[in-house]
């Protein structure tokens, strides 16, 4: 049996879809400038994020290559560690946890990472 939605129900559904789409666009726009990387060490792995400005300061070329060159040249780098957490609305997001130092001696591999959740930019 086919159930027809009332005019009010259709309007409510369209409004809810619009708000959901708008929220997704806003969260994506907030994190547009954040690139994520997975840093692998012999003991564990961690996820870090760089803003577009941070990447621009590293130089030209691919972001992962410039990040690895910077860590190797300086011996260490302080960077935002990222992880899964809840945002203000209680939704799971991938956001900055803490500033950490990464030492070249412990890094085995750095690779680009694509998060399954929305990504939050670090607070200025």
mmCIF file of N, CA, C and O in Angstrom, residues 26-101:
data_model
loop_
_atom_site.group_PDB
_atom_site.id
_atom_site.type_symbol
_atom_site.label_atom_id
_atom_site.label_comp_id
_atom_site.label_asym_id
_atom_site.label_seq_id
_atom_site.Cartn_x
_atom_site.Cartn_y
_atom_site.Cartn_z
ATOM 1 N N UNK A 26 28.688 23.583 5.874
ATOM 2 C CA UNK A 26 29.384 24.459 6.822
ATOM 3 C C UNK A 26 30.540 23.729 7.500
ATOM 4 O O UNK A 26 31.619 24.284 7.660
ATOM 5 N N UNK A 27 30.351 22.473 7.900
ATOM 6 C CA UNK A 27 31.432 21.742 8.563
ATOM 7 C C UNK A 27 32.551 21.440 7.586
ATOM 8 O O UNK A 27 33.722 21.488 7.938
ATOM 9 N N UNK A 28 32.205 21.148 6.342
ATOM 10 C CA UNK A 28 33.244 20.900 5.342
ATOM 11 C C UNK A 28 34.007 22.178 5.053
ATOM 12 O O UNK A 28 35.224 22.164 4.887
ATOM 13 N N UNK A 29 33.308 23.312 5.019
ATOM 14 C CA UNK A 29 33.974 24.585 4.752
ATOM 15 C C UNK A 29 34.898 24.954 5.899
ATOM 16 O O UNK A 29 35.970 25.511 5.690
ATOM 17 N N UNK A 30 34.524 24.614 7.126
ATOM 18 C CA UNK A 30 35.363 24.935 8.278
ATOM 19 C C UNK A 30 36.671 24.176 8.238
ATOM 20 O O UNK A 30 37.705 24.655 8.682
ATOM 21 N N UNK A 31 36.647 22.970 7.716
ATOM 22 C CA UNK A 31 37.841 22.129 7.720
ATOM 23 C C UNK A 31 38.497 22.031 6.349
ATOM 24 O O UNK A 31 39.405 21.249 6.168
ATOM 25 N N UNK A 32 38.018 22.815 5.381
ATOM 26 C CA UNK A 32 38.585 22.767 4.041
ATOM 27 C C UNK A 32 40.083 22.968 4.057
ATOM 28 O O UNK A 32 40.806 22.370 3.288
ATOM 29 N N UNK A 33 40.566 23.796 4.957
ATOM 30 C CA UNK A 33 41.974 24.131 4.989
ATOM 31 C C UNK A 33 42.827 23.190 5.812
ATOM 32 O O UNK A 33 43.976 23.489 6.068
ATOM 33 N N UNK A 34 42.314 22.040 6.258
ATOM 34 C CA UNK A 34 43.083 21.116 7.081
ATOM 35 C C UNK A 34 43.406 19.852 6.288
ATOM 36 O O UNK A 34 42.511 19.211 5.747
ATOM 37 N N UNK A 35 44.688 19.526 6.213
ATOM 38 C CA UNK A 35 45.123 18.278 5.585
ATOM 39 C C UNK A 35 45.578 17.335 6.692
ATOM 40 O O UNK A 35 46.315 17.739 7.586
ATOM 41 N N UNK A 36 45.125 16.096 6.621
ATOM 42 C CA UNK A 36 45.458 15.105 7.643
ATOM 43 C C UNK A 36 46.533 14.152 7.136
ATOM 44 O O UNK A 36 46.595 13.836 5.949
ATOM 45 N N UNK A 37 47.364 13.687 8.084
ATOM 46 C CA UNK A 37 48.427 12.745 7.779
ATOM 47 C C UNK A 37 48.491 11.695 8.876
ATOM 48 O O UNK A 37 48.228 11.986 10.040
ATOM 49 N N UNK A 38 48.845 10.478 8.486
ATOM 50 C CA UNK A 38 49.087 9.420 9.470
ATOM 51 C C UNK A 38 50.595 9.261 9.580
ATOM 52 O O UNK A 38 51.285 9.048 8.584
ATOM 53 N N UNK A 39 51.102 9.395 10.808
ATOM 54 C CA UNK A 39 52.526 9.225 11.072
ATOM 55 C C UNK A 39 52.703 7.877 11.756
ATOM 56 O O UNK A 39 52.118 7.627 12.812
ATOM 57 N N UNK A 40 53.490 7.011 11.133
ATOM 58 C CA UNK A 40 53.708 5.656 11.634
ATOM 59 C C UNK A 40 55.094 5.572 12.259
ATOM 60 O O UNK A 40 56.077 6.007 11.662
ATOM 61 N N UNK A 41 55.144 5.036 13.480
ATOM 62 C CA UNK A 41 56.405 4.796 14.183
ATOM 63 C C UNK A 41 56.513 3.295 14.438
ATOM 64 O O UNK A 41 55.534 2.561 14.225
ATOM 65 N N UNK A 42 57.667 2.810 14.924
ATOM 66 C CA UNK A 42 57.772 1.377 15.208
ATOM 67 C C UNK A 42 56.771 0.888 16.254
ATOM 68 O O UNK A 42 56.354 -0.268 16.234
ATOM 69 N N UNK A 43 56.345 1.769 17.159
ATOM 70 C CA UNK A 43 55.454 1.338 18.239
ATOM 71 C C UNK A 43 53.979 1.641 18.003
ATOM 72 O O UNK A 43 53.119 0.938 18.505
ATOM 73 N N UNK A 44 53.669 2.710 17.287
ATOM 74 C CA UNK A 44 52.268 3.080 17.094
ATOM 75 C C UNK A 44 52.119 3.991 15.889
ATOM 76 O O UNK A 44 53.044 4.170 15.114
ATOM 77 N N UNK A 45 50.931 4.562 15.773
ATOM 78 C CA UNK A 45 50.657 5.538 14.723
ATOM 79 C C UNK A 45 49.790 6.631 15.302
ATOM 80 O O UNK A 45 49.073 6.414 16.287
ATOM 81 N N UNK A 46 49.887 7.816 14.714
ATOM 82 C CA UNK A 46 49.042 8.917 15.150
ATOM 83 C C UNK A 46 48.636 9.736 13.939
ATOM 84 O O UNK A 46 49.263 9.652 12.882
ATOM 85 N N UNK A 47 47.569 10.478 14.115
ATOM 86 C CA UNK A 47 47.056 11.315 13.045
ATOM 87 C C UNK A 47 47.330 12.765 13.402
ATOM 88 O O UNK A 47 47.115 13.191 14.544
ATOM 89 N N UNK A 48 47.809 13.516 12.424
ATOM 90 C CA UNK A 48 48.116 14.925 12.632
ATOM 91 C C UNK A 48 47.475 15.741 11.524
ATOM 92 O O UNK A 48 47.152 15.211 10.455
ATOM 93 N N UNK A 49 47.285 17.028 11.795
ATOM 94 C CA UNK A 49 46.679 17.906 10.806
ATOM 95 C C UNK A 49 47.471 19.185 10.628
ATOM 96 O O UNK A 49 48.023 19.723 11.584
ATOM 97 N N UNK A 50 47.519 19.637 9.384
ATOM 98 C CA UNK A 50 48.163 20.902 9.041
ATOM 99 C C UNK A 50 47.160 21.774 8.304
ATOM 100 O O UNK A 50 46.442 21.286 7.428
ATOM 101 N N UNK A 51 47.126 23.056 8.636
ATOM 102 C CA UNK A 51 46.273 23.983 7.910
ATOM 103 C C UNK A 51 46.940 24.347 6.594
ATOM 104 O O UNK A 51 48.125 24.092 6.387
ATOM 105 N N UNK A 52 46.189 24.973 5.704
ATOM 106 C CA UNK A 52 46.754 25.411 4.424
ATOM 107 C C UNK A 52 47.928 26.361 4.644
ATOM 108 O O UNK A 52 48.911 26.324 3.917
ATOM 109 N N UNK A 53 47.816 27.220 5.667
ATOM 110 C CA UNK A 53 48.889 28.171 5.964
ATOM 111 C C UNK A 53 50.152 27.438 6.415
ATOM 112 O O UNK A 53 51.258 27.804 6.025
ATOM 113 N N UNK A 54 49.990 26.403 7.249
ATOM 114 C CA UNK A 54 51.138 25.606 7.700
ATOM 115 C C UNK A 54 51.832 24.943 6.510
ATOM 116 O O UNK A 54 53.054 24.937 6.410
ATOM 117 N N UNK A 55 51.035 24.388 5.604
ATOM 118 C CA UNK A 55 51.595 23.719 4.433
ATOM 119 C C UNK A 55 52.304 24.720 3.526
ATOM 120 O O UNK A 55 53.375 24.434 2.992
ATOM 121 N N UNK A 56 51.724 25.901 3.367
ATOM 122 C CA UNK A 56 52.350 26.924 2.524
ATOM 123 C C UNK A 56 53.717 27.329 3.079
ATOM 124 O O UNK A 56 54.648 27.600 2.317
ATOM 125 N N UNK A 57 53.844 27.366 4.420
ATOM 126 C CA UNK A 57 55.128 27.730 5.043
ATOM 127 C C UNK A 57 56.187 26.646 4.843
ATOM 128 O O UNK A 57 57.378 26.924 4.926
ATOM 129 N N UNK A 58 55.759 25.404 4.586
ATOM 130 C CA UNK A 58 56.714 24.316 4.401
ATOM 131 C C UNK A 58 57.426 24.402 3.057
ATOM 132 O O UNK A 58 58.528 23.884 2.906
ATOM 133 N N UNK A 59 56.812 25.001 2.062
ATOM 134 C CA UNK A 59 57.427 25.113 0.741
ATOM 135 C C UNK A 59 56.525 24.567 -0.337
ATOM 136 O O UNK A 59 55.349 24.312 -0.121
ATOM 137 N N UNK A 60 57.105 24.369 -1.525
ATOM 138 C CA UNK A 60 56.324 23.885 -2.660
ATOM 139 C C UNK A 60 56.467 22.370 -2.793
ATOM 140 O O UNK A 60 57.371 21.769 -2.241
ATOM 141 N N UNK A 61 55.572 21.794 -3.562
ATOM 142 C CA UNK A 61 55.566 20.344 -3.739
ATOM 143 C C UNK A 61 54.410 19.726 -2.978
ATOM 144 O O UNK A 61 53.579 20.427 -2.400
ATOM 145 N N UNK A 62 54.353 18.413 -2.953
ATOM 146 C CA UNK A 62 53.254 17.746 -2.246
ATOM 147 C C UNK A 62 53.399 17.974 -0.738
ATOM 148 O O UNK A 62 54.514 18.058 -0.218
ATOM 149 N N UNK A 63 52.275 18.062 -0.080
ATOM 150 C CA UNK A 63 52.272 18.356 1.354
ATOM 151 C C UNK A 63 52.984 17.277 2.158
ATOM 152 O O UNK A 63 53.742 17.577 3.082
ATOM 153 N N UNK A 64 52.763 16.013 1.819
ATOM 154 C CA UNK A 64 53.391 14.930 2.577
ATOM 155 C C UNK A 64 54.913 14.962 2.401
ATOM 156 O O UNK A 64 55.666 14.726 3.344
ATOM 157 N N UNK A 65 55.368 15.271 1.201
ATOM 158 C CA UNK A 65 56.815 15.353 0.957
ATOM 159 C C UNK A 65 57.434 16.515 1.728
ATOM 160 O O UNK A 65 58.491 16.371 2.342
ATOM 161 N N UNK A 66 56.764 17.656 1.709
ATOM 162 C CA UNK A 66 57.286 18.819 2.422
ATOM 163 C C UNK A 66 57.293 18.600 3.937
ATOM 164 O O UNK A 66 58.217 19.016 4.631
ATOM 165 N N UNK A 67 56.245 17.932 4.456
ATOM 166 C CA UNK A 67 56.187 17.624 5.884
ATOM 167 C C UNK A 67 57.332 16.703 6.288
ATOM 168 O O UNK A 67 58.029 16.955 7.281
ATOM 169 N N UNK A 68 57.570 15.670 5.507
ATOM 170 C CA UNK A 68 58.651 14.739 5.844
ATOM 171 C C UNK A 68 60.014 15.415 5.740
ATOM 172 O O UNK A 68 60.891 15.180 6.573
ATOM 173 N N UNK A 69 60.206 16.269 4.744
ATOM 174 C CA UNK A 69 61.468 17.002 4.618
ATOM 175 C C UNK A 69 61.691 17.932 5.801
ATOM 176 O O UNK A 69 62.807 18.044 6.314
ATOM 177 N N UNK A 70 60.643 18.603 6.253
ATOM 178 C CA UNK A 70 60.744 19.531 7.389
ATOM 179 C C UNK A 70 61.131 18.781 8.664
ATOM 180 O O UNK A 70 62.010 19.209 9.403
ATOM 181 N N UNK A 71 60.476 17.655 8.924
ATOM 182 C CA UNK A 71 60.790 16.875 10.127
ATOM 183 C C UNK A 71 62.215 16.335 10.053
ATOM 184 O O UNK A 71 62.962 16.388 11.033
ATOM 185 N N UNK A 72 62.621 15.848 8.888
ATOM 186 C CA UNK A 72 63.979 15.307 8.734
ATOM 187 C C UNK A 72 65.030 16.402 8.875
ATOM 188 O O UNK A 72 66.064 16.206 9.526
ATOM 189 N N UNK A 73 64.790 17.568 8.300
ATOM 190 C CA UNK A 73 65.773 18.657 8.335
ATOM 191 C C UNK A 73 65.920 19.241 9.737
ATOM 192 O O UNK A 73 67.039 19.507 10.184
ATOM 193 N N UNK A 74 64.806 19.451 10.425
ATOM 194 C CA UNK A 74 64.842 20.080 11.753
ATOM 195 C C UNK A 74 65.020 19.066 12.878
ATOM 196 O O UNK A 74 65.312 19.442 14.006
ATOM 197 N N UNK A 75 64.765 17.810 12.603
ATOM 198 C CA UNK A 75 64.882 16.786 13.634
ATOM 199 C C UNK A 75 63.623 16.604 14.455
ATOM 200 O O UNK A 75 63.428 15.578 15.093
ATOM 201 N N UNK A 76 62.741 17.598 14.450
ATOM 202 C CA UNK A 76 61.464 17.507 15.163
ATOM 203 C C UNK A 76 60.526 18.588 14.668
ATOM 204 O O UNK A 76 60.958 19.551 14.043
ATOM 205 N N UNK A 77 59.243 18.436 14.964
ATOM 206 C CA UNK A 77 58.236 19.431 14.585
ATOM 207 C C UNK A 77 57.080 19.350 15.570
ATOM 208 O O UNK A 77 56.654 18.257 15.937
ATOM 209 N N UNK A 78 56.582 20.502 15.987
ATOM 210 C CA UNK A 78 55.404 20.551 16.845
ATOM 211 C C UNK A 78 54.191 20.745 15.947
ATOM 212 O O UNK A 78 54.181 21.623 15.084
ATOM 213 N N UNK A 79 53.184 19.897 16.160
ATOM 214 C CA UNK A 79 52.053 19.824 15.238
ATOM 215 C C UNK A 79 50.798 19.398 16.001
ATOM 216 O O UNK A 79 50.888 18.844 17.094
ATOM 217 N N UNK A 80 49.608 19.658 15.432
ATOM 218 C CA UNK A 80 48.361 19.258 16.064
ATOM 219 C C UNK A 80 48.096 17.764 15.854
ATOM 220 O O UNK A 80 48.087 17.293 14.727
ATOM 221 N N UNK A 81 47.884 17.051 16.944
ATOM 222 C CA UNK A 81 47.448 15.658 16.865
ATOM 223 C C UNK A 81 45.934 15.646 16.735
ATOM 224 O O UNK A 81 45.239 16.421 17.397
ATOM 225 N N UNK A 82 45.404 14.779 15.875
ATOM 226 C CA UNK A 82 43.966 14.678 15.635
ATOM 227 C C UNK A 82 43.441 13.329 16.092
ATOM 228 O O UNK A 82 44.174 12.344 16.114
ATOM 229 N N UNK A 83 42.157 13.301 16.434
ATOM 230 C CA UNK A 83 41.496 12.070 16.824
ATOM 231 C C UNK A 83 39.993 12.244 16.782
ATOM 232 O O UNK A 83 39.482 13.347 16.585
ATOM 233 N N UNK A 84 39.274 11.171 16.980
ATOM 234 C CA UNK A 84 37.815 11.198 16.971
ATOM 235 C C UNK A 84 37.330 11.709 18.318
ATOM 236 O O UNK A 84 37.782 11.271 19.367
ATOM 237 N N UNK A 85 36.410 12.665 18.272
ATOM 238 C CA UNK A 85 35.804 13.215 19.487
ATOM 239 C C UNK A 85 34.405 13.714 19.158
ATOM 240 O O UNK A 85 33.983 13.648 18.008
ATOM 241 N N UNK A 86 33.698 14.199 20.146
ATOM 242 C CA UNK A 86 32.352 14.738 19.946
ATOM 243 C C UNK A 86 32.422 16.249 19.797
ATOM 244 O O UNK A 86 33.143 16.920 20.538
ATOM 245 N N UNK A 87 31.632 16.796 18.854
ATOM 246 C CA UNK A 87 31.565 18.247 18.731
ATOM 247 C C UNK A 87 30.518 18.783 19.706
ATOM 248 O O UNK A 87 29.980 18.037 20.530
ATOM 249 N N UNK A 88 30.210 20.054 19.615
ATOM 250 C CA UNK A 88 29.267 20.687 20.540
ATOM 251 C C UNK A 88 27.866 20.079 20.457
ATOM 252 O O UNK A 88 27.126 20.070 21.434
ATOM 253 N N UNK A 89 27.506 19.552 19.279
ATOM 254 C CA UNK A 89 26.190 18.939 19.100
ATOM 255 C C UNK A 89 26.163 17.466 19.459
ATOM 256 O O UNK A 89 25.140 16.811 19.338
ATOM 257 N N UNK A 90 27.303 16.909 19.873
ATOM 258 C CA UNK A 90 27.380 15.504 20.238
ATOM 259 C C UNK A 90 27.695 14.582 19.076
ATOM 260 O O UNK A 90 27.746 13.370 19.230
ATOM 261 N N UNK A 91 27.905 15.150 17.888
ATOM 262 C CA UNK A 91 28.218 14.356 16.699
ATOM 263 C C UNK A 91 29.697 13.995 16.704
ATOM 264 O O UNK A 91 30.544 14.770 17.129
ATOM 265 N N UNK A 92 30.036 12.789 16.231
ATOM 266 C CA UNK A 92 31.433 12.383 16.133
ATOM 267 C C UNK A 92 32.127 13.155 15.016
ATOM 268 O O UNK A 92 31.598 13.255 13.909
ATOM 269 N N UNK A 93 33.285 13.709 15.327
ATOM 270 C CA UNK A 93 34.092 14.450 14.361
ATOM 271 C C UNK A 93 35.550 14.076 14.547
ATOM 272 O O UNK A 93 35.933 13.499 15.559
ATOM 273 N N UNK A 94 36.370 14.415 13.592
ATOM 274 C CA UNK A 94 37.813 14.228 13.678
ATOM 275 C C UNK A 94 38.373 15.608 13.969
ATOM 276 O O UNK A 94 38.307 16.501 13.121
ATOM 277 N N UNK A 95 38.904 15.808 15.172
ATOM 278 C CA UNK A 95 39.340 17.143 15.558
ATOM 279 C C UNK A 95 40.657 17.157 16.286
ATOM 280 O O UNK A 95 41.186 16.115 16.672
ATOM 281 N N UNK A 96 41.205 18.360 16.476
ATOM 282 C CA UNK A 96 42.488 18.491 17.165
ATOM 283 C C UNK A 96 42.360 18.096 18.631
ATOM 284 O O UNK A 96 41.393 18.446 19.292
ATOM 285 N N UNK A 97 43.344 17.327 19.110
ATOM 286 C CA UNK A 97 43.346 16.876 20.497
ATOM 287 C C UNK A 97 44.363 17.666 21.308
ATOM 288 O O UNK A 97 44.047 18.199 22.355
ATOM 289 N N UNK A 98 45.597 17.718 20.811
ATOM 290 C CA UNK A 98 46.667 18.405 21.534
ATOM 291 C C UNK A 98 47.821 18.692 20.587
ATOM 292 O O UNK A 98 47.964 18.049 19.552
ATOM 293 N N UNK A 99 48.646 19.646 20.968
ATOM 294 C CA UNK A 99 49.893 19.905 20.233
ATOM 295 C C UNK A 99 50.906 18.873 20.700
ATOM 296 O O UNK A 99 51.076 18.661 21.901
ATOM 297 N N UNK A 100 51.573 18.205 19.753
ATOM 298 C CA UNK A 100 52.574 17.202 20.076
ATOM 299 C C UNK A 100 53.837 17.482 19.277
ATOM 300 O O UNK A 100 53.792 18.133 18.237
ATOM 301 N N UNK A 101 54.955 16.990 19.777
ATOM 302 C CA UNK A 101 56.211 17.082 19.041
ATOM 303 C C UNK A 101 56.497 15.738 18.402
ATOM 304 O O UNK A 101 56.415 14.699 19.051
#
